[in-house]
Tab-separated table of C-alpha atoms and ligand atoms in Angstrom:
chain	number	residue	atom	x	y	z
A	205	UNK	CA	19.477	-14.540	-22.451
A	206	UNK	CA	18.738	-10.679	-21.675
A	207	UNK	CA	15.777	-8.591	-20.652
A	208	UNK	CA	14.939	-5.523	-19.166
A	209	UNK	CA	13.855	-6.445	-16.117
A	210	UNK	CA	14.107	-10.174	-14.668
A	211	UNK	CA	10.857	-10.560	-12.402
A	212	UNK	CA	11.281	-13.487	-9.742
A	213	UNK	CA	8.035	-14.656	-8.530
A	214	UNK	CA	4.131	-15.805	-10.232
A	215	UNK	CA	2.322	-14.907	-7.578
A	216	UNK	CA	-0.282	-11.467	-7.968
A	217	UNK	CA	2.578	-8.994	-7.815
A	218	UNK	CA	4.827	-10.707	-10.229
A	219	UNK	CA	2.423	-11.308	-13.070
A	220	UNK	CA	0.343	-7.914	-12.077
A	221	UNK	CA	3.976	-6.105	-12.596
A	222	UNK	CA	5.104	-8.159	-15.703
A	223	UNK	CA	1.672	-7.217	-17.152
A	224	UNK	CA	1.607	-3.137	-16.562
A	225	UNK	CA	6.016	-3.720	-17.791
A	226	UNK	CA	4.786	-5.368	-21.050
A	227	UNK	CA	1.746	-2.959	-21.874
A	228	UNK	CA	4.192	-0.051	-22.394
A	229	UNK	CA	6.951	-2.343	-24.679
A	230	UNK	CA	9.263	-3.423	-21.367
A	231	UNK	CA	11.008	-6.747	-21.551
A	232	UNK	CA	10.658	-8.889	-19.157
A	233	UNK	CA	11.117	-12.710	-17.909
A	234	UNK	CA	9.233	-14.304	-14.719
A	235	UNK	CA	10.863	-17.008	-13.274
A	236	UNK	CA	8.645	-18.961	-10.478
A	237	UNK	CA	9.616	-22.211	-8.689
A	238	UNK	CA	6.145	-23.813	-8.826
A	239	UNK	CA	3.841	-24.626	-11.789
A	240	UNK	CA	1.417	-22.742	-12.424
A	241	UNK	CA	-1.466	-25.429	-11.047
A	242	UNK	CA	0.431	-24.980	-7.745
A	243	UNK	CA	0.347	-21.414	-7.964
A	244	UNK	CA	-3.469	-21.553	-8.832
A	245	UNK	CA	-3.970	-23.663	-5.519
A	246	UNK	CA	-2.999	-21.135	-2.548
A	247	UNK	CA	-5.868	-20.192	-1.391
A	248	UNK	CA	-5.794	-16.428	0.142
A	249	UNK	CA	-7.914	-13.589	0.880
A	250	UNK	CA	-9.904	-11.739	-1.382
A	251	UNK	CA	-11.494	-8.622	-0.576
A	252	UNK	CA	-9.967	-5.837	-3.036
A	253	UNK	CA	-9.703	-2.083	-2.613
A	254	UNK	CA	-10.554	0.316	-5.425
A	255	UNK	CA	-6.776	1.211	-5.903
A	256	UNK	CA	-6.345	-2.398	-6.357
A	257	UNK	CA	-9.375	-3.222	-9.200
A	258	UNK	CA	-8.324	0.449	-10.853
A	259	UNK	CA	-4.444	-1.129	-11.070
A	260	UNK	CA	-6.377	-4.873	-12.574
A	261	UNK	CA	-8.469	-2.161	-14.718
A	262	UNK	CA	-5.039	-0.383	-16.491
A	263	UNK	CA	-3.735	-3.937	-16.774
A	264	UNK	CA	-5.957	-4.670	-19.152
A	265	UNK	CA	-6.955	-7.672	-16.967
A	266	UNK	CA	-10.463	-6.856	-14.980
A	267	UNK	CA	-12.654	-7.917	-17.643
A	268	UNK	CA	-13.945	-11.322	-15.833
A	269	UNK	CA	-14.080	-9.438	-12.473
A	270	UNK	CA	-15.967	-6.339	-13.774
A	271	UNK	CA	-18.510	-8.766	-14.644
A	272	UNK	CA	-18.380	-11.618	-12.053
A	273	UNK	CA	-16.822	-10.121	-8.733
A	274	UNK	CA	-19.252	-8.961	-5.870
A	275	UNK	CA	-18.988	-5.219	-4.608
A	276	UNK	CA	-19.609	-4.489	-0.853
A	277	UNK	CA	-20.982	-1.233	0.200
A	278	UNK	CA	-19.906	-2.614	3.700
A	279	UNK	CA	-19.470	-5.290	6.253
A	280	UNK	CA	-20.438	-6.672	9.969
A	281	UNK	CA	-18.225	-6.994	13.199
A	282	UNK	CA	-20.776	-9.522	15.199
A	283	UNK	CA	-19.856	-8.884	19.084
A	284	UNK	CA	-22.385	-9.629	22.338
A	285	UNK	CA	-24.526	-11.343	20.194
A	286	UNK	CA	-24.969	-7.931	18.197
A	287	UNK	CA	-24.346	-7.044	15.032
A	288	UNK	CA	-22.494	-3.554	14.480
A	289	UNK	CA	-22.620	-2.390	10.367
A	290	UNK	CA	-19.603	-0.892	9.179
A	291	UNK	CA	-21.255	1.233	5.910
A	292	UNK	CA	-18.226	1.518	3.655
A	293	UNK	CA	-20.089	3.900	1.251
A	294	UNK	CA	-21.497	5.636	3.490
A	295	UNK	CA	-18.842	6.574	5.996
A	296	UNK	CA	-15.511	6.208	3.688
A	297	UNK	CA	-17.228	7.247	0.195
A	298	UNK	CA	-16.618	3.832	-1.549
A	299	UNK	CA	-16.938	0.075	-1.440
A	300	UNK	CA	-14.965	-2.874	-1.836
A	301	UNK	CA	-14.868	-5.925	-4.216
A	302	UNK	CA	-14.683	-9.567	-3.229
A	303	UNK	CA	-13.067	-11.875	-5.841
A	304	UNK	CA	-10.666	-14.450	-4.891
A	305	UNK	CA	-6.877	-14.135	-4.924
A	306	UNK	CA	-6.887	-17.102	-7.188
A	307	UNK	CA	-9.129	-16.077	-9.492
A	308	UNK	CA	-7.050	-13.135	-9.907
A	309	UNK	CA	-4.179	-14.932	-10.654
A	310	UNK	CA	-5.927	-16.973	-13.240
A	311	UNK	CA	-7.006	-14.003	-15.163
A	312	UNK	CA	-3.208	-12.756	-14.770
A	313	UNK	CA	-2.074	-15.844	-16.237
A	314	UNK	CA	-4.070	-16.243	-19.098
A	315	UNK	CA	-3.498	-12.409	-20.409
A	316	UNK	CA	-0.472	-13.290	-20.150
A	317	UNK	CA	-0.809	-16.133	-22.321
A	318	UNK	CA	-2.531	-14.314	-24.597
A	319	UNK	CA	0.339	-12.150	-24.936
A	320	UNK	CA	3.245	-14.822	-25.055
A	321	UNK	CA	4.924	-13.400	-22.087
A	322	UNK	CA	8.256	-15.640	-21.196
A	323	UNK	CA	6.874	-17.227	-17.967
A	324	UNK	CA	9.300	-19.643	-16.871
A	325	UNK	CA	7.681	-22.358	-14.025
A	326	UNK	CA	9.776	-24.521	-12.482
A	327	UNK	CA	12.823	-22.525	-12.395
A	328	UNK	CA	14.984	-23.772	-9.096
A	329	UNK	CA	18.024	-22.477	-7.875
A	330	UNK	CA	17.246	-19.332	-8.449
A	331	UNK	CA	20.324	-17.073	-7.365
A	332	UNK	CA	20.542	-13.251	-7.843
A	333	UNK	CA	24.213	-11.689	-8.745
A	334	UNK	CA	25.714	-8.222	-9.376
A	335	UNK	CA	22.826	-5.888	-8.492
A	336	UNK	CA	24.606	-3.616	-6.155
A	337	UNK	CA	26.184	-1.843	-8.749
A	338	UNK	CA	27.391	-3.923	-11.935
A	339	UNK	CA	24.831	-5.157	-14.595
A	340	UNK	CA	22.326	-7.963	-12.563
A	341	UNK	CA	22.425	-11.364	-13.852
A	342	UNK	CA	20.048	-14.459	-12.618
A	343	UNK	CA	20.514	-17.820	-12.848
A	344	UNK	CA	18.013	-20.484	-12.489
A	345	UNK	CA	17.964	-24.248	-13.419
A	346	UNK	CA	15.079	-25.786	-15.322
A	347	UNK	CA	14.983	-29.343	-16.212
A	348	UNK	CA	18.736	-30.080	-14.488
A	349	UNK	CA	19.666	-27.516	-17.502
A	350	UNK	CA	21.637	-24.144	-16.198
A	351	UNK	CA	20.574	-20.532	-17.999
A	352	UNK	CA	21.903	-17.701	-16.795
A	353	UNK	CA	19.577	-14.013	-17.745
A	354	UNK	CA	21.504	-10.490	-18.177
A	355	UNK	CA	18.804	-7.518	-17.171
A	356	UNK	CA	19.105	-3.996	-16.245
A	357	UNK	CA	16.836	-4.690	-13.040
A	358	UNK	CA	15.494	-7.440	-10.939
A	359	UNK	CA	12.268	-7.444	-9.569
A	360	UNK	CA	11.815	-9.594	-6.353
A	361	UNK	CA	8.034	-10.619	-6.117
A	362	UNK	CA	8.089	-14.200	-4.526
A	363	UNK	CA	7.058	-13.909	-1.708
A	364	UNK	CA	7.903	-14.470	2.404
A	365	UNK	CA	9.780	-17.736	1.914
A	366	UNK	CA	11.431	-16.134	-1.850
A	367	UNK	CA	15.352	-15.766	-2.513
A	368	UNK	CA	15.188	-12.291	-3.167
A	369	UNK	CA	14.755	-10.381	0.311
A	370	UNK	CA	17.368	-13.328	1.666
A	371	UNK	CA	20.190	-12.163	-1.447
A	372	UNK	CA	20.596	-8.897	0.107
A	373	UNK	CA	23.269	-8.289	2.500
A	374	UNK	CA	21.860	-8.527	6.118
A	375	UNK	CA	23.678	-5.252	7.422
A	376	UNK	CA	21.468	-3.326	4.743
A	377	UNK	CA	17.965	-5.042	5.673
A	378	UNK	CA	16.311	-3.560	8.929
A	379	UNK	CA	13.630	-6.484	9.928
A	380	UNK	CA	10.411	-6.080	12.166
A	381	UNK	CA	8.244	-8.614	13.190
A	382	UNK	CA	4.790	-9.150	15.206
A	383	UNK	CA	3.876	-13.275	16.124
A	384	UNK	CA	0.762	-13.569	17.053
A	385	UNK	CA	0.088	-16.612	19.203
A	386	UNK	CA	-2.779	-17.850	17.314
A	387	UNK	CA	-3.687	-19.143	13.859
A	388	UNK	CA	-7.001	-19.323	11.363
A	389	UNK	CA	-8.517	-22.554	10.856
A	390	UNK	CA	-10.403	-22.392	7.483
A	391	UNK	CA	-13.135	-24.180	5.485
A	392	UNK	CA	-14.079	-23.202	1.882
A	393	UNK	CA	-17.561	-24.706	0.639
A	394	UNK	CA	-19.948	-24.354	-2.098
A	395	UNK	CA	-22.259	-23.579	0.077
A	396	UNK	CA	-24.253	-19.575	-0.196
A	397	UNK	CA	-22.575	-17.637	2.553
A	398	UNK	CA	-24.591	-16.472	5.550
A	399	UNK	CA	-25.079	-13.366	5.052
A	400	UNK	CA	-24.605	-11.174	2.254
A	401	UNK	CA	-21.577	-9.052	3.667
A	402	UNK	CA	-18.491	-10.428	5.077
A	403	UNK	CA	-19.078	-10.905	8.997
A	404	UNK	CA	-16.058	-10.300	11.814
A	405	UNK	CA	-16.956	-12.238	14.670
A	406	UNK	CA	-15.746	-11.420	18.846
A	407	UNK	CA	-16.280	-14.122	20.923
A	408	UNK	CA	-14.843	-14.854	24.369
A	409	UNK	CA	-14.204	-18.762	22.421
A	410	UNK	CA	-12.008	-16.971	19.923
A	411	UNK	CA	-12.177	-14.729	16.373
A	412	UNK	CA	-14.506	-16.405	13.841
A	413	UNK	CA	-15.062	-14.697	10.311
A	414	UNK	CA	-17.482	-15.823	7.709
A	415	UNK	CA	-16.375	-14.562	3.900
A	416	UNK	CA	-17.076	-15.417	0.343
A	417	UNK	CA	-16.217	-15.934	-3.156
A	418	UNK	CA	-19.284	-16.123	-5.014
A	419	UNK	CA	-22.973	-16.281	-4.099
A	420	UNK	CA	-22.618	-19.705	-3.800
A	421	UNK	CA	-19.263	-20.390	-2.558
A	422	UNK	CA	-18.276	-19.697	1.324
A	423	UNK	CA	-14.642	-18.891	3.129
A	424	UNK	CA	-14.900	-19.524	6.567
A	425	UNK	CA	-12.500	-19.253	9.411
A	426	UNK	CA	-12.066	-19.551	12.828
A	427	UNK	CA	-9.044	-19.105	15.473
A	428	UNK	CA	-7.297	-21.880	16.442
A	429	UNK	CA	-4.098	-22.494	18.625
A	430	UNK	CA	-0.789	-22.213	16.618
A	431	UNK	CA	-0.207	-26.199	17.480
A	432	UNK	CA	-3.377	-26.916	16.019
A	433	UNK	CA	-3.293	-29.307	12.580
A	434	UNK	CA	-6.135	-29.577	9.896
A	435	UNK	CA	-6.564	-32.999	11.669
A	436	UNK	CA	-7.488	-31.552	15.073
A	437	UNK	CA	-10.306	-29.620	12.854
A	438	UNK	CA	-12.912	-32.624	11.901
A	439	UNK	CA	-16.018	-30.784	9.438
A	440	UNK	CA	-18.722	-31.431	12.642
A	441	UNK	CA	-15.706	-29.669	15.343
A	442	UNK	CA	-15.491	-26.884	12.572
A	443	UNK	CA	-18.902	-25.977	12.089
A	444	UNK	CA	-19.686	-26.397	16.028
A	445	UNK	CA	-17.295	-24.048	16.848
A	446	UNK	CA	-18.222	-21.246	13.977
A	447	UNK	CA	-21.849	-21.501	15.001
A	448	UNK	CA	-21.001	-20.976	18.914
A	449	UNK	CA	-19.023	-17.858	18.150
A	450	UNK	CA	-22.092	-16.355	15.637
A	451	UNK	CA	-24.641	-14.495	16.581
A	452	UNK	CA	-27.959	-16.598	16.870
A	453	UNK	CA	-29.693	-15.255	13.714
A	454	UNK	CA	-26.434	-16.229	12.093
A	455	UNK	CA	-26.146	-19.694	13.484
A	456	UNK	CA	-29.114	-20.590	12.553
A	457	UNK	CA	-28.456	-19.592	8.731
A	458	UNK	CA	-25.674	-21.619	8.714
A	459	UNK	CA	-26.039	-23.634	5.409
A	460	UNK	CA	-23.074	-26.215	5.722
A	461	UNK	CA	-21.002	-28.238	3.051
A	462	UNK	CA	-18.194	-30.747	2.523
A	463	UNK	CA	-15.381	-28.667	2.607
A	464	UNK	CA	-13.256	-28.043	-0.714
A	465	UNK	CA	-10.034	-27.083	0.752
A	466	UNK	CA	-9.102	-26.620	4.737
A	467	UNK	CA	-5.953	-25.398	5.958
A	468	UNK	CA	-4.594	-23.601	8.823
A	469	UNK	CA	-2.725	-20.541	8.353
A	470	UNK	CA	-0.172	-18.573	10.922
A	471	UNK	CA	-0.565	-14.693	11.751
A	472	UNK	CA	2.416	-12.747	11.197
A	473	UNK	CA	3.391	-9.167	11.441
A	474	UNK	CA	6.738	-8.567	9.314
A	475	UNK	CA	8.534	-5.371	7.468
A	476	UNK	CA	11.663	-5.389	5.919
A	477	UNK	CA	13.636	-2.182	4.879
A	478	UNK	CA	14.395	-0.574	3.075
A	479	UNK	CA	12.461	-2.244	-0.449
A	480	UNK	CA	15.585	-1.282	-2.964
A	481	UNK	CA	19.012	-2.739	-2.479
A	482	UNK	CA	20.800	-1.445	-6.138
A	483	UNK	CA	19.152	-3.105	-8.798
A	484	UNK	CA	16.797	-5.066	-6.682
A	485	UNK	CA	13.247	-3.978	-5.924
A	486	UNK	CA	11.406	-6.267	-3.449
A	487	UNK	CA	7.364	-6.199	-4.167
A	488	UNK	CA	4.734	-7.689	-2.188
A	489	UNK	CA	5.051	-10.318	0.421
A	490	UNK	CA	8.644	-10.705	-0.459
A	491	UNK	CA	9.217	-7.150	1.617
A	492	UNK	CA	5.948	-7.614	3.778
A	493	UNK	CA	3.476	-10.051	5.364
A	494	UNK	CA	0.422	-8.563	7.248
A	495	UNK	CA	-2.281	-10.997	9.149
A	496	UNK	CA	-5.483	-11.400	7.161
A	497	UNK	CA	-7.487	-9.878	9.346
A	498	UNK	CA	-8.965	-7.011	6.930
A	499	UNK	CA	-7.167	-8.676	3.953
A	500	UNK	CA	-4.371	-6.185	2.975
A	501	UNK	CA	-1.760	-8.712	1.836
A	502	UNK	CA	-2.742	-8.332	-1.923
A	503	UNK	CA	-3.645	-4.911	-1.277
A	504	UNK	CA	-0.610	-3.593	-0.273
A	505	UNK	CA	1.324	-5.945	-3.246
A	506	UNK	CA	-0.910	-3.749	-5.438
A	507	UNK	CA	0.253	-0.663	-4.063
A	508	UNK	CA	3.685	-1.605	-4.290
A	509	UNK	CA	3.197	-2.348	-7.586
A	510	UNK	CA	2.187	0.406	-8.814
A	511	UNK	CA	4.993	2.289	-7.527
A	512	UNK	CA	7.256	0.050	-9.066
A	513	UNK	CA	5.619	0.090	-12.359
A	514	UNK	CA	5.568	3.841	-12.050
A	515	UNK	CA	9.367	4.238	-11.424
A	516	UNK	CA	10.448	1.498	-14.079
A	517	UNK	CA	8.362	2.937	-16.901
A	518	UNK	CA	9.565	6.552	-15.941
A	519	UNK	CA	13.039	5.109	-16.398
A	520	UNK	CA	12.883	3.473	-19.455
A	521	UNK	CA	10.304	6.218	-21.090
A	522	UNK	CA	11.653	9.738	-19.626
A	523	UNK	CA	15.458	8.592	-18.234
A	524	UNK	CA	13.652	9.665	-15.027
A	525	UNK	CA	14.700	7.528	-12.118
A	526	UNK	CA	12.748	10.078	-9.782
A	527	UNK	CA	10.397	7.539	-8.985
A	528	UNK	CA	12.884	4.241	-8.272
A	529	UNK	CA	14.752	6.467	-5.886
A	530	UNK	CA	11.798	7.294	-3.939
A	531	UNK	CA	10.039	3.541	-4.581
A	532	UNK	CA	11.137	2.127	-1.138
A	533	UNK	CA	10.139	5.183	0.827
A	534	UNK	CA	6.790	5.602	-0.553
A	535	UNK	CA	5.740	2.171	-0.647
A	536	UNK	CA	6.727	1.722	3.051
A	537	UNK	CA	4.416	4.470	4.259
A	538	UNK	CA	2.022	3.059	3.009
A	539	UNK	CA	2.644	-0.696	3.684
A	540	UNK	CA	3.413	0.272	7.783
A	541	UNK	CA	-0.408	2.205	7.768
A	542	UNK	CA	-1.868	-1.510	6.610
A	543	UNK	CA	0.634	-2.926	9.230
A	544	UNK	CA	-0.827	-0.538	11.889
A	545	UNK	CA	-4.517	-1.230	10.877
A	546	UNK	CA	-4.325	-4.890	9.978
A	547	UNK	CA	-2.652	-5.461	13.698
A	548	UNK	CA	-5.016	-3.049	15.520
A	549	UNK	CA	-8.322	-5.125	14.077
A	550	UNK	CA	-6.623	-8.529	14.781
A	551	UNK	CA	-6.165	-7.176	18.707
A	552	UNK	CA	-9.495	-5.785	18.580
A	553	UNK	CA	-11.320	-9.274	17.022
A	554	UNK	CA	-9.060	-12.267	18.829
A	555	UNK	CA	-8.622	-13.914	22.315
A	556	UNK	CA	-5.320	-12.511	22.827
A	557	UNK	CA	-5.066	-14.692	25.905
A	558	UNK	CA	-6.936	-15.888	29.452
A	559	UNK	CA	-6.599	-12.296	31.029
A	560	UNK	CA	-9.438	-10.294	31.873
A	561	UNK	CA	-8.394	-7.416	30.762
A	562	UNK	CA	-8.096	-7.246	27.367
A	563	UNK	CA	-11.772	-8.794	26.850
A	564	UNK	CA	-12.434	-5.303	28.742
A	565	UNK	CA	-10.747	-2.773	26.934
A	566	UNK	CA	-12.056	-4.811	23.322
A	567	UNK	CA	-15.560	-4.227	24.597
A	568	UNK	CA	-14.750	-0.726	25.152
A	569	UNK	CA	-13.861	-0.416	21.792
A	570	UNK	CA	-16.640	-2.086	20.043
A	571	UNK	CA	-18.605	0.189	22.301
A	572	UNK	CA	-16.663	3.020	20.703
A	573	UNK	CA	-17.746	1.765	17.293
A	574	UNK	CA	-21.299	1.438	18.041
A	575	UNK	CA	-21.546	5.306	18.944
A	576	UNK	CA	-19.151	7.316	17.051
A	577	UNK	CA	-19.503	7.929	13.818
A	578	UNK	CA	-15.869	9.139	13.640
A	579	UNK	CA	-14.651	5.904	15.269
A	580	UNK	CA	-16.365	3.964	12.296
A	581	UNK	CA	-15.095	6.290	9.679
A	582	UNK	CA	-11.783	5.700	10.347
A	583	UNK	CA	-12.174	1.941	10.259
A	584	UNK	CA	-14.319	2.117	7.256
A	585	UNK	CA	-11.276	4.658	5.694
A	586	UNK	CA	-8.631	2.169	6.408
A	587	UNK	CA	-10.765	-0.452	5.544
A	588	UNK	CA	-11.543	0.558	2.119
A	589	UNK	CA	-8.152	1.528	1.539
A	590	UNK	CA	-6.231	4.369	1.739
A	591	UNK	CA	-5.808	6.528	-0.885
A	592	UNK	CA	-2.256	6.412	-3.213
A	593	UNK	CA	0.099	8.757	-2.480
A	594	UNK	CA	1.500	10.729	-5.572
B	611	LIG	N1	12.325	-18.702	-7.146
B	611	LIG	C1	11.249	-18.477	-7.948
B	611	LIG	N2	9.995	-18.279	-7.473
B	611	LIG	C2	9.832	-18.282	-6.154
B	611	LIG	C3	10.916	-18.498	-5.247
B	611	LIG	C4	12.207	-18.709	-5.811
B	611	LIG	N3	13.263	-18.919	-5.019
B	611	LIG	N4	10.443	-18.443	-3.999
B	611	LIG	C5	9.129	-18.228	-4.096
B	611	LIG	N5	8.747	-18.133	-5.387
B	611	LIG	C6	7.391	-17.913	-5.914
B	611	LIG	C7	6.316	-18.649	-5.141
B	611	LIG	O1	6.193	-19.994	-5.577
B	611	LIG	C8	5.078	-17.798	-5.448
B	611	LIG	O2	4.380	-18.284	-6.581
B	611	LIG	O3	7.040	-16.544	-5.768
B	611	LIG	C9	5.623	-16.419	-5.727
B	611	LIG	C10	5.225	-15.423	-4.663
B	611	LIG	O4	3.821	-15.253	-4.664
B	611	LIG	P1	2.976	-14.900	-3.367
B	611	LIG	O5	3.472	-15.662	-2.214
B	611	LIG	O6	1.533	-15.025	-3.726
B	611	LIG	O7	3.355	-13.362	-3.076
B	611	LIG	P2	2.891	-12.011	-3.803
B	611	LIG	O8	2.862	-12.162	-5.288
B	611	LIG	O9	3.700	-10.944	-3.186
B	611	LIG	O10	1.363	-11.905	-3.386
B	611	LIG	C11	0.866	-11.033	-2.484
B	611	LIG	O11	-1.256	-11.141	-1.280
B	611	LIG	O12	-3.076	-12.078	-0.162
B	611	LIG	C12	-1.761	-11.753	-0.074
B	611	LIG	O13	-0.094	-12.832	1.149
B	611	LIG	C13	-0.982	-12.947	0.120
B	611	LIG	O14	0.220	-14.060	-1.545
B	611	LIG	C14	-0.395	-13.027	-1.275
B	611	LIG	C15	0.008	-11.640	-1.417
B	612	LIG	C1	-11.305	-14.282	2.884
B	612	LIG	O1	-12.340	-14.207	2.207
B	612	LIG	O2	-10.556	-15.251	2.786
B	612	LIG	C2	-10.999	-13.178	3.818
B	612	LIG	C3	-11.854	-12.087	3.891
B	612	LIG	C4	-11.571	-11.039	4.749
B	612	LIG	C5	-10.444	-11.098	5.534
B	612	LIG	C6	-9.578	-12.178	5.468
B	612	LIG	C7	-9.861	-13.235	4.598
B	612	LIG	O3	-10.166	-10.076	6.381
């Protein structure tokens, strides 16, 4: 088999890519390890920045989210029993859109359908060969049957735990990484959400955030130690512990539900550089993994995304490879500014541990918030999104 450019990874920033390759006459194959109803079960963040609906928007693929998603001209940080408004419009120009991760994913699938793209699930042992300078190949295994693809590039979009980042030669990948010593415990109901913007919640107990999908379908979370399993988190514990770290008027608004889906999830820091070994381009969490707090990780697979696209097209349209030399370079800047903000908001929302100190210095900064303007426009800027970088 040969294509263009072999795309490893379903998730958002393979099937986003493979969409944007195929709308300007690329070839391409994805290969994931899952099936797709796998795929369609992760549940993840979804709170979208403009760059990120204008990319679903080109791809032809916004249609369903133009009509159904919810757009936020802001949102809350509940502290001291207050509750501090952070007015996106207002102080950054522009809002954001809620609409799940796998929502998105469904829409990417089924233009994809629509269009016949070669979407291979179930593809194991993927291996990667010959990008550093010859013509790539991958090889994969599908059904205990061996296929090997030819390609001019490979596009590595699956993911933290993915083959891609780990094929590249470890003296040529720089690695930085941030644990944090906590996790998110969370609940998703079909229940309406508490309020009608998403809610970030200090509490001496620990972080607690209450999101949404819909207007009648809730994503709630709440820190938890990293040793802690779903099992530790019985419904009555959950909701006990959300209300306790709410503000009254919240609290008591509290509509609960059986839950639909609980899990526990990890907060992690990590960068690798540079994005571009040869022939290999590494998109999305395969390069990167921010902590949801402020719900960049699809964001910033976007971005990178776009660049990619960019370069690729530019190649194949103009001979230009301006673009794929530069990919790596301008996707990082803007992947470490997430890093910076996404770990700045989770030390500003969490019990970072049984000091007094930090509690201190948090307060300071909420109090920060509450009376400068400027403070709150840079949050709200960051928050939003930053702008992409020509
Ligand atoms: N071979 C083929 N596919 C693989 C392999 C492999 N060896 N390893 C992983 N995959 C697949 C995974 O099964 C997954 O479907 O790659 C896909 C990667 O998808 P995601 O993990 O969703 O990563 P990405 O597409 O970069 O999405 C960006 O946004 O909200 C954030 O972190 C969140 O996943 C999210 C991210
Ligand atoms: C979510 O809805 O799951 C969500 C929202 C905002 C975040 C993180 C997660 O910062």
């Amino acid at each position: 088999m040969r294509t263009q450019v072999c795309i490893i990874g379903a998730g958002p920033a393979g099937l986003l890519l493979a969409l944007l390759l195929r709308r300007e006459n690329i070839d391409c194959i994805v290969l994931e390890r899952r099936t797709a109803d796998y795929v369609l079960g992760r549940i993840r963040a979804g709170v979208l920045e403009r760059v990120t609906v204008d990319l679903l928007r080109r791809a032809g693929c916004a249609g369903r989210l133009d009509r159904e998603a919810l757009v936020h001209e802001g949102f809350e940080i509940a502290h001291g029993g207050r509750r501090l408004r952070i007015d996106l419009k207002d102080l950054a120009g522009h809002t954001v859109t809620v609409y799940g991760q796998t929502e998105i994913t469904r829409d990417l699938m089924e233009a994809h359908h629509a269009q016949g793209t070669n979407i291979v699930y179930e593809a194991v042992d993927v291996s990667l060969h010959d990008f550093d300078g010859r013509p790539p190949r991958v090889r994969y295994r599908r059904g205990g049957v061996g296929h090997e693809i030819a390609c001019d590039f490979i596009a590595g979009c699956d993911g933290a735990h993915g083959v891609s980042r780990e094929s590249i030669p470890a003296a040529a990948l720089a690695t930085f990484e941030r644990r944090y010593p906590f996790g998110w415990m969370g609940v998703l109901t079909d229940t309406p959400p508490v309020a009608d913007e998403i809610v970030y919640a200090n509490h001496a107990r620990g972080f607690a955030l209450c999101s949404m999908r819909s207007r009648s379908r809730s994503r709630y979370y709440v820190q938890c130690a990293l040793t802690d399993t779903v099992d530790d988190w019985a419904d009555a514990r959950f909701w006990d512990e959300l209300r306790r770290r709410l503000p009254t008027d919240l609290a008591d608004g509290l509509v609960i539900g059986p839950p639909i889906e609980k899990s526990i999830a990890a907060l992690r820091s990590f960068v690798a550089e540079p994005m571009r070994f040869g022939a290999l381009f590494l998109a999305g969490d395969a390069a990167h993994i921010v902590p949801p707090t402020g719900a960049k990780g699809l964001n910033l697979a976007a971005s990178d995304v776009h660049y990619l696209s960019r370069a690729l097209i530019a190649h194949y349209r103009n001979r230009d490879d301006g673009g794929l030399e530069t990919y790596s370079a301008r996707a990082l800047a803007r992947v470490w500014k997430a890093v910076r903000f996404s770990w700045s908001l989770t030390n500003l929302l969490h019990r970072l541990g049984d000091d007094d100190f930090t509690p201190r210095v948090q307060q300071a900064e909420l109090d920060y918030l509450e009376r400068s303007r400027n403070a709150r426009a840079a949050l709200a800027e960051n928050y939003a999104g930053l702008p992409l970088e020509d």
